[in-house]
PDB file of C-alpha atoms in Angstrom:
ATOM      1  CA  MET A   1     -17.786  -0.612  -3.800  1.00 36.00           C
ATOM      2  CA  ILE A   2     -20.913  -2.788  -3.605  1.00 32.00           C
ATOM      3  CA  ALA A   3     -21.308  -4.985  -0.534  1.00 36.00           C
ATOM      4  CA  ASN A   4     -22.289  -8.616  -0.883  1.00 36.00           C
ATOM      5  CA  ASN A   5     -24.503 -10.549   1.509  1.00 35.00           C
ATOM      6  CA  HIS A   6     -21.914 -11.922   3.938  1.00 38.00           C
ATOM      7  CA  PRO A   7     -23.245 -11.427   7.492  1.00 35.00           C
ATOM      8  CA  ALA A   8     -21.365  -8.968   9.678  1.00 41.00           C
ATOM      9  CA  SER A   9     -19.499 -10.474  12.608  1.00 43.00           C
ATOM     10  CA  PRO A  10     -16.560  -9.514  14.837  1.00 44.00           C
ATOM     11  CA  ILE A  11     -13.104 -10.305  13.512  1.00 48.00           C
ATOM     12  CA  ARG A  12     -10.801 -12.325  15.779  1.00 46.00           C
ATOM     13  CA  ARG A  13      -7.991 -10.308  17.318  1.00 41.00           C
ATOM     14  CA  ASN A  14      -5.883 -13.213  18.604  1.00 47.00           C
ATOM     15  CA  GLY A  15      -4.145 -14.095  15.370  1.00 81.00           C
ATOM     16  CA  VAL A  16      -5.136 -14.087  11.724  1.00 92.00           C
ATOM     17  CA  SER A  17      -5.651 -17.004   9.371  1.00 94.00           C
ATOM     18  CA  SER A  18      -4.697 -17.433   5.733  1.00 95.00           C
ATOM     19  CA  ALA A  19      -8.422 -17.504   4.901  1.00 96.00           C
ATOM     20  CA  GLU A  20      -8.837 -14.089   6.526  1.00 96.00           C
ATOM     21  CA  ILE A  21      -5.815 -12.750   4.633  1.00 97.00           C
ATOM     22  CA  GLU A  22      -7.316 -14.084   1.407  1.00 97.00           C
ATOM     23  CA  ARG A  23     -10.651 -12.340   2.087  1.00 97.00           C
ATOM     24  CA  ALA A  24      -9.136  -9.078   3.296  1.00 98.00           C
ATOM     25  CA  ILE A  25      -9.396  -5.800   1.414  1.00 98.00           C
ATOM     26  CA  HIS A  26      -5.741  -5.141   0.602  1.00 98.00           C
ATOM     27  CA  LEU A  27      -4.696  -1.526  -0.018  1.00 97.00           C
ATOM     28  CA  ASP A  28      -1.690   0.484  -1.045  1.00 97.00           C
ATOM     29  CA  VAL A  29      -1.812   4.267  -1.441  1.00 96.00           C
ATOM     30  CA  GLU A  30       0.590   6.634  -3.188  1.00 95.00           C
ATOM     31  CA  GLY A  31       1.141  10.358  -2.882  1.00 93.00           C
ATOM     32  CA  PHE A  32       3.802  13.029  -2.685  1.00 84.00           C
ATOM     33  CA  LEU A  33       4.391  12.859   1.064  1.00 62.00           C
ATOM     34  CA  ASP A  34       3.452  10.596   3.908  1.00 57.00           C
ATOM     35  CA  VAL A  35      -0.019  11.501   5.122  1.00 47.00           C
ATOM     36  CA  GLU A  36       1.399  12.127   8.597  1.00 51.00           C
ATOM     37  CA  THR A  37       2.771  15.365   7.135  1.00 50.00           C
ATOM     38  CA  GLY A  38      -0.693  16.372   5.977  1.00 57.00           C
ATOM     39  CA  SER A  39      -0.535  15.377   2.305  1.00 78.00           C
ATOM     40  CA  PRO A  40      -3.339  12.960   1.295  1.00 91.00           C
ATOM     41  CA  PRO A  41      -2.851  10.180  -1.262  1.00 95.00           C
ATOM     42  CA  VAL A  42      -3.567  10.756  -4.925  1.00 97.00           C
ATOM     43  CA  MET A  43      -4.102   7.123  -5.917  1.00 97.00           C
ATOM     44  CA  ALA A  44      -4.593   3.650  -4.486  1.00 98.00           C
ATOM     45  CA  SER A  45      -4.636   0.050  -5.589  1.00 98.00           C
ATOM     46  CA  VAL A  46      -7.007  -2.392  -3.910  1.00 98.00           C
ATOM     47  CA  ILE A  47      -7.428  -6.161  -4.047  1.00 98.00           C
ATOM     48  CA  VAL A  48     -10.750  -7.797  -3.189  1.00 98.00           C
ATOM     49  CA  ASP A  49     -11.439 -11.476  -3.887  1.00 97.00           C
ATOM     50  CA  GLY A  50      -8.404 -11.755  -6.150  1.00 96.00           C
ATOM     51  CA  ARG A  51      -9.233  -8.746  -8.321  1.00 97.00           C
ATOM     52  CA  THR A  52      -6.856  -5.761  -8.389  1.00 98.00           C
ATOM     53  CA  GLU A  53      -8.157  -2.288  -9.252  1.00 98.00           C
ATOM     54  CA  THR A  54      -6.398   1.069  -9.254  1.00 98.00           C
ATOM     55  CA  PHE A  55      -8.207   4.311  -8.418  1.00 98.00           C
ATOM     56  CA  VAL A  56      -7.086   7.914  -8.853  1.00 98.00           C
ATOM     57  CA  PHE A  57      -8.624  10.493  -6.556  1.00 98.00           C
ATOM     58  CA  GLU A  58      -9.796  13.266  -8.839  1.00 97.00           C
ATOM     59  CA  ASP A  59     -10.354  15.717  -5.978  1.00 97.00           C
ATOM     60  CA  GLN A  60      -6.661  15.383  -5.102  1.00 96.00           C
ATOM     61  CA  SER A  61      -5.227  15.571  -8.632  1.00 95.00           C
ATOM     62  CA  PRO A  62      -7.329  16.475 -11.685  1.00 96.00           C
ATOM     63  CA  GLU A  63      -4.261  15.894 -13.867  1.00 97.00           C
ATOM     64  CA  LEU A  64      -3.819  12.315 -12.691  1.00 97.00           C
ATOM     65  CA  ALA A  65      -7.562  11.756 -13.083  1.00 98.00           C
ATOM     66  CA  GLU A  66      -7.065  12.711 -16.732  1.00 97.00           C
ATOM     67  CA  ALA A  67      -4.277  10.110 -16.965  1.00 98.00           C
ATOM     68  CA  ALA A  68      -6.492   7.509 -15.292  1.00 98.00           C
ATOM     69  CA  ARG A  69      -9.401   8.025 -17.670  1.00 97.00           C
ATOM     70  CA  ALA A  70      -7.064   7.930 -20.679  1.00 97.00           C
ATOM     71  CA  THR A  71      -5.615   4.585 -19.589  1.00 97.00           C
ATOM     72  CA  GLY A  72      -8.757   2.798 -18.446  1.00 97.00           C
ATOM     73  CA  LEU A  73      -8.368   3.265 -14.693  1.00 98.00           C
ATOM     74  CA  ARG A  74     -11.141   4.288 -12.331  1.00 97.00           C
ATOM     75  CA  THR A  75     -11.493   7.640 -10.606  1.00 98.00           C
ATOM     76  CA  ALA A  76     -13.063   8.440  -7.256  1.00 98.00           C
ATOM     77  CA  THR A  77     -13.333  11.114  -4.581  1.00 98.00           C
ATOM     78  CA  LEU A  78     -11.040  10.317  -1.664  1.00 98.00           C
ATOM     79  CA  GLU A  79     -13.237  10.624   1.444  1.00 97.00           C
ATOM     80  CA  PRO A  80     -16.351   8.874   0.055  1.00 98.00           C
ATOM     81  CA  TRP A  81     -14.134   6.104  -1.354  1.00 98.00           C
ATOM     82  CA  ILE A  82     -12.485   5.604   2.032  1.00 98.00           C
ATOM     83  CA  ARG A  83     -15.882   5.498   3.758  1.00 98.00           C
ATOM     84  CA  GLU A  84     -17.269   2.992   1.236  1.00 98.00           C
ATOM     85  CA  THR A  85     -14.200   0.786   1.666  1.00 98.00           C
ATOM     86  CA  PHE A  86     -14.528   0.871   5.454  1.00 98.00           C
ATOM     87  CA  ASP A  87     -18.278   0.216   5.368  1.00 98.00           C
ATOM     88  CA  ARG A  88     -17.737  -2.774   3.084  1.00 98.00           C
ATOM     89  CA  ALA A  89     -15.122  -4.211   5.428  1.00 98.00           C
ATOM     90  CA  VAL A  90     -17.523  -3.916   8.355  1.00 97.00           C
ATOM     91  CA  ALA A  91     -20.542  -5.317   6.481  1.00 97.00           C
ATOM     92  CA  GLU A  92     -18.603  -8.276   5.117  1.00 97.00           C
ATOM     93  CA  SER A  93     -16.408  -8.880   8.181  1.00 96.00           C
ATOM     94  CA  ARG A  94     -13.165  -8.354   6.283  1.00 97.00           C
ATOM     95  CA  TRP A  95      -9.818  -6.996   7.382  1.00 97.00           C
ATOM     96  CA  ILE A  96      -8.505  -3.829   5.754  1.00 98.00           C
ATOM     97  CA  ALA A  97      -4.898  -4.876   5.232  1.00 98.00           C
ATOM     98  CA  ALA A  98      -1.817  -2.906   4.206  1.00 98.00           C
ATOM     99  CA  TYR A  99       1.939  -3.047   4.673  1.00 97.00           C
ATOM    100  CA  SER A 100       2.303  -0.109   7.071  1.00 91.00           C
ATOM    101  CA  ARG A 101       0.307   2.218   9.304  1.00 91.00           C
ATOM    102  CA  ARG A 102       0.106   4.816   6.562  1.00 91.00           C
ATOM    103  CA  GLU A 103      -3.159   3.562   5.129  1.00 94.00           C
ATOM    104  CA  ARG A 104      -4.696   3.503   8.602  1.00 95.00           C
ATOM    105  CA  ILE A 105      -3.769   7.173   9.019  1.00 93.00           C
ATOM    106  CA  VAL A 106      -5.559   7.896   5.721  1.00 94.00           C
ATOM    107  CA  PHE A 107      -8.757   6.367   7.112  1.00 96.00           C
ATOM    108  CA  GLU A 108      -8.479   8.442  10.273  1.00 95.00           C
ATOM    109  CA  ALA A 109      -7.756  11.611   8.279  1.00 94.00           C
ATOM    110  CA  CYS A 110     -10.891  10.925   6.215  1.00 95.00           C
ATOM    111  CA  GLY A 111     -13.140  10.794   9.267  1.00 95.00           C
ATOM    112  CA  ILE A 112     -13.052   7.154  10.384  1.00 96.00           C
ATOM    113  CA  GLU A 113     -12.652   7.206  14.161  1.00 94.00           C
ATOM    114  CA  GLY A 114      -9.457   5.692  15.520  1.00 91.00           C
ATOM    115  CA  ASP A 115     -11.219   3.075  17.632  1.00 93.00           C
ATOM    116  CA  GLU A 116     -13.349   2.058  14.629  1.00 94.00           C
ATOM    117  CA  ILE A 117     -10.455   1.507  12.241  1.00 96.00           C
ATOM    118  CA  ALA A 118      -8.359  -0.103  14.997  1.00 94.00           C
ATOM    119  CA  LEU A 119     -10.810  -3.023  15.105  1.00 93.00           C
ATOM    120  CA  ARG A 120     -10.726  -3.495  11.337  1.00 96.00           C
ATOM    121  CA  TYR A 121      -7.174  -2.637  10.271  1.00 97.00           C
ATOM    122  CA  LEU A 122      -4.398  -5.206   9.803  1.00 97.00           C
ATOM    123  CA  ASP A 123      -0.848  -3.907   9.395  1.00 96.00           C
ATOM    124  CA  THR A 124       0.832  -6.851   7.664  1.00 97.00           C
ATOM    125  CA  ARG A 125       4.385  -5.644   8.249  1.00 96.00           C
ATOM    126  CA  PRO A 126       4.615  -7.099  11.805  1.00 95.00           C
ATOM    127  CA  LEU A 127       3.467 -10.452  10.369  1.00 96.00           C
ATOM    128  CA  ALA A 128       6.292 -10.369   7.829  1.00 96.00           C
ATOM    129  CA  ILE A 129       8.875  -9.327  10.416  1.00 95.00           C
ATOM    130  CA  ALA A 130       7.806 -12.136  12.749  1.00 95.00           C
ATOM    131  CA  TRP A 131       8.003 -14.603   9.829  1.00 96.00           C
ATOM    132  CA  ARG A 132      11.579 -13.532   9.092  1.00 96.00           C
ATOM    133  CA  ARG A 133      12.512 -13.908  12.749  1.00 95.00           C
ATOM    134  CA  THR A 134      11.137 -17.448  13.025  1.00 95.00           C
ATOM    135  CA  GLN A 135      11.765 -18.818   9.520  1.00 96.00           C
ATOM    136  CA  HIS A 136      15.016 -17.012   8.678  1.00 96.00           C
ATOM    137  CA  PRO A 137      16.722 -16.435  12.044  1.00 96.00           C
ATOM    138  CA  GLU A 138      20.177 -16.035  10.499  1.00 96.00           C
ATOM    139  CA  VAL A 139      18.919 -13.249   8.240  1.00 95.00           C
ATOM    140  CA  ASP A 140      17.167 -11.618  11.185  1.00 92.00           C
ATOM    141  CA  ARG A 141      20.302 -11.717  13.347  1.00 93.00           C
ATOM    142  CA  ALA A 142      22.433 -10.233  10.558  1.00 93.00           C
ATOM    143  CA  MET A 143      19.872  -7.461  10.014  1.00 90.00           C
ATOM    144  CA  LYS A 144      19.812  -6.561  13.703  1.00 90.00           C
ATOM    145  CA  ALA A 145      23.618  -6.491  13.810  1.00 90.00           C
ATOM    146  CA  ARG A 146      23.726  -4.094  10.842  1.00 87.00           C
ATOM    147  CA  ARG A 147      21.158  -1.808  12.476  1.00 84.00           C
ATOM    148  CA  ARG A 148      23.087  -1.848  15.754  1.00 87.00           C
ATOM    149  CA  ARG A 149      26.294  -0.848  13.978  1.00 86.00           C
ATOM    150  CA  ARG A 150      24.503   2.002  12.200  1.00 82.00           C
ATOM    151  CA  ARG A 151      23.135   3.293  15.495  1.00 83.00           C
ATOM    152  CA  GLU A 152      26.575   3.100  17.068  1.00 84.00           C
ATOM    153  CA  ARG A 153      27.954   5.218  14.200  1.00 85.00           C
ATOM    154  CA  GLY A 154      25.117   7.713  14.675  1.00 80.00           C
ATOM    155  CA  GLU A 155      23.637   6.967  11.244  1.00 80.00           C
ATOM    156  CA  PHE A 156      19.954   7.474  10.559  1.00 70.00           C
ATOM    157  CA  ASP A 157      18.050   4.196  10.249  1.00 64.00           C
ATOM    158  CA  ARG A 158      15.561   4.487   7.375  1.00 65.00           C
ATOM    159  CA  GLY A 159      13.956   1.141   8.150  1.00 69.00           C
ATOM    160  CA  ARG A 160      14.822  -0.357   4.769  1.00 82.00           C
ATOM    161  CA  GLU A 161      15.576  -3.721   6.377  1.00 89.00           C
ATOM    162  CA  ASN A 162      11.842  -4.033   7.091  1.00 93.00           C
ATOM    163  CA  SER A 163      10.655  -2.565   3.800  1.00 93.00           C
ATOM    164  CA  LEU A 164       8.239  -4.434   1.564  1.00 96.00           C
ATOM    165  CA  PRO A 165      10.786  -4.975  -1.256  1.00 95.00           C
ATOM    166  CA  THR A 166      13.371  -6.365   1.200  1.00 95.00           C
ATOM    167  CA  LEU A 167      11.027  -8.858   2.839  1.00 97.00           C
ATOM    168  CA  ALA A 168       9.308  -9.731  -0.439  1.00 97.00           C
ATOM    169  CA  LYS A 169      12.697 -10.690  -1.889  1.00 96.00           C
ATOM    170  CA  LEU A 170      13.296 -12.981   1.107  1.00 96.00           C
ATOM    171  CA  ALA A 171       9.960 -14.662   0.295  1.00 97.00           C
ATOM    172  CA  ASP A 172      10.993 -15.100  -3.374  1.00 97.00           C
ATOM    173  CA  ILE A 173       8.505 -12.499  -4.594  1.00 97.00           C
ATOM    174  CA  ALA A 174      10.175 -10.964  -7.642  1.00 95.00           C
ATOM    175  CA  LEU A 175      10.648  -7.201  -7.815  1.00 94.00           C
ATOM    176  CA  PRO A 176       9.708  -5.768 -11.234  1.00 93.00           C
ATOM    177  CA  PRO A 177      12.576  -4.102 -13.139  1.00 91.00           C
ATOM    178  CA  MET A 178      10.840  -0.698 -13.217  1.00 89.00           C
ATOM    179  CA  TYR A 179      10.559  -0.619  -9.430  1.00 91.00           C
ATOM    180  CA  GLY A 180      12.783   1.775  -7.518  1.00 80.00           C
ATOM    181  CA  ALA A 181      12.862   3.398  -4.109  1.00 73.00           C
ATOM    182  CA  GLY A 182      12.188   7.130  -4.263  1.00 78.00           C
ATOM    183  CA  LEU A 183      10.810   7.102  -7.809  1.00 90.00           C
ATOM    184  CA  VAL A 184       7.132   7.551  -6.963  1.00 92.00           C
ATOM    185  CA  THR A 185       7.354  11.280  -6.226  1.00 91.00           C
ATOM    186  CA  ALA A 186       9.444  11.972  -9.328  1.00 93.00           C
ATOM    187  CA  ARG A 187       7.044  10.059 -11.554  1.00 95.00           C
ATOM    188  CA  LEU A 188       3.989  11.751 -10.060  1.00 95.00           C
ATOM    189  CA  ARG A 189       5.487  15.189 -10.516  1.00 94.00           C
ATOM    190  CA  ALA A 190       6.591  14.505 -14.097  1.00 96.00           C
ATOM    191  CA  VAL A 191       3.144  13.315 -15.209  1.00 97.00           C
ATOM    192  CA  ILE A 192       1.240  16.092 -13.442  1.00 97.00           C
ATOM    193  CA  GLU A 193       3.520  18.820 -14.805  1.00 96.00           C
ATOM    194  CA  GLN A 194       3.279  17.507 -18.354  1.00 97.00           C
ATOM    195  CA  ILE A 195      -0.514  17.208 -18.327  1.00 97.00           C
ATOM    196  CA  HIS A 196      -0.836  20.637 -16.727  1.00 95.00           C
ATOM    197  CA  GLY A 197       1.479  22.181 -19.318  1.00 96.00           C
ATOM    198  CA  ARG A 198       0.216  20.352 -22.416  1.00 96.00           C
ATOM    199  CA  GLY A 199      -3.459  20.187 -21.587  1.00 94.00           C
ATOM    200  CA  SER A 200      -4.148  16.452 -21.893  1.00 96.00           C
ATOM    201  CA  PHE A 201      -2.668  13.024 -21.326  1.00 97.00           C
ATOM    202  CA  ALA A 202      -2.657  12.403 -25.071  1.00 97.00           C
ATOM    203  CA  ALA A 203      -0.317  15.374 -25.572  1.00 98.00           C
ATOM    204  CA  ILE A 204       2.392  14.396 -23.075  1.00 98.00           C
ATOM    205  CA  THR A 205       5.662  12.819 -24.173  1.00 98.00           C
ATOM    206  CA  PRO A 206       6.168   9.063 -24.542  1.00 98.00           C
ATOM    207  CA  ILE A 207       8.639   9.234 -21.658  1.00 97.00           C
ATOM    208  CA  ALA A 208       6.012  10.808 -19.398  1.00 97.00           C
ATOM    209  CA  LYS A 209       3.451   8.194 -20.467  1.00 98.00           C
ATOM    210  CA  ALA A 210       5.965   5.475 -19.581  1.00 97.00           C
ATOM    211  CA  LYS A 211       6.456   7.072 -16.164  1.00 97.00           C
ATOM    212  CA  TRP A 212       2.707   6.936 -15.599  1.00 98.00           C
ATOM    213  CA  ALA A 213       2.559   3.274 -16.622  1.00 97.00           C
ATOM    214  CA  ASN A 214       5.463   2.472 -14.297  1.00 96.00           C
ATOM    215  CA  LEU A 215       3.848   4.391 -11.454  1.00 96.00           C
ATOM    216  CA  VAL A 216       0.676   2.327 -11.801  1.00 97.00           C
ATOM    217  CA  ARG A 217       2.712  -0.896 -11.961  1.00 97.00           C
ATOM    218  CA  HIS A 218       4.632   0.153  -8.848  1.00 96.00           C
ATOM    219  CA  ASN A 219       1.421   0.824  -6.916  1.00 97.00           C
ATOM    220  CA  ARG A 220      -0.187  -2.435  -8.006  1.00 97.00           C
ATOM    221  CA  TRP A 221       2.951  -4.440  -7.224  1.00 97.00           C
ATOM    222  CA  ASP A 222       3.068  -2.986  -3.700  1.00 97.00           C
ATOM    223  CA  CYS A 223      -0.538  -4.036  -3.123  1.00 98.00           C
ATOM    224  CA  GLU A 224      -0.184  -7.506  -4.629  1.00 98.00           C
ATOM    225  CA  ALA A 225       3.192  -8.215  -3.009  1.00 98.00           C
ATOM    226  CA  SER A 226       1.859  -7.145   0.375  1.00 98.00           C
ATOM    227  CA  LYS A 227      -0.932  -9.717   0.106  1.00 98.00           C
ATOM    228  CA  ARG A 228       1.399 -12.463  -1.126  1.00 98.00           C
ATOM    229  CA  LEU A 229       3.870 -11.780   1.657  1.00 98.00           C
ATOM    230  CA  ALA A 230       1.115 -11.849   4.291  1.00 97.00           C
ATOM    231  CA  LEU A 231      -0.025 -15.242   3.006  1.00 97.00           C
ATOM    232  CA  VAL A 232       3.535 -16.540   3.270  1.00 96.00           C
ATOM    233  CA  ALA A 233       3.878 -15.103   6.774  1.00 95.00           C
ATOM    234  CA  VAL A 234       0.769 -16.771   8.208  1.00 93.00           C
TER     235      VAL A 234
END
């Protein structure tokens, strides 16, 4: 990523404005497992100044890099891409924003020190949760009651009440029909296995190509919806 000439300056920590959300570098990464388990992402979508781009990390999946090149997406190497993204955020005094801590863990795993990324990273999920609490108190109370009942029954709380699709729906951000919880891993595996077995993206089945297209749409929707929800929340 090429930096522009905005002067570097500290970012305010006591609140965030809609202008800062608009200028932020918004990210969403996808992979087989959460990076906390040691599995790095294989792709990411990023929004800067209203433009959305999707990158596939060729050092993490040569097969998906083949799919990216065949469908007009960009490829990159994970650690240098992370460093360039961080350096741009610092140089241009932008937040690095995402709807979870996962992306922050990626930066740390790629060599960005914890105290460095802590000053630059904006987890937008707390903003959305606070917005629900203040703007939709009845929904918030009902959600907390459901979670309390699940805990009392000894059921595992997967945190879906605070998920991006759930809060996006509350903000009237439409969920695309191809979207589905738990489908990312299946789609990744299907595309990788087909390219590995058939030798090229061109040779895989139409169904596998559709899974790739839906995977990219899913990733881009997560990134774009996260930004839209943050703008609603502030």
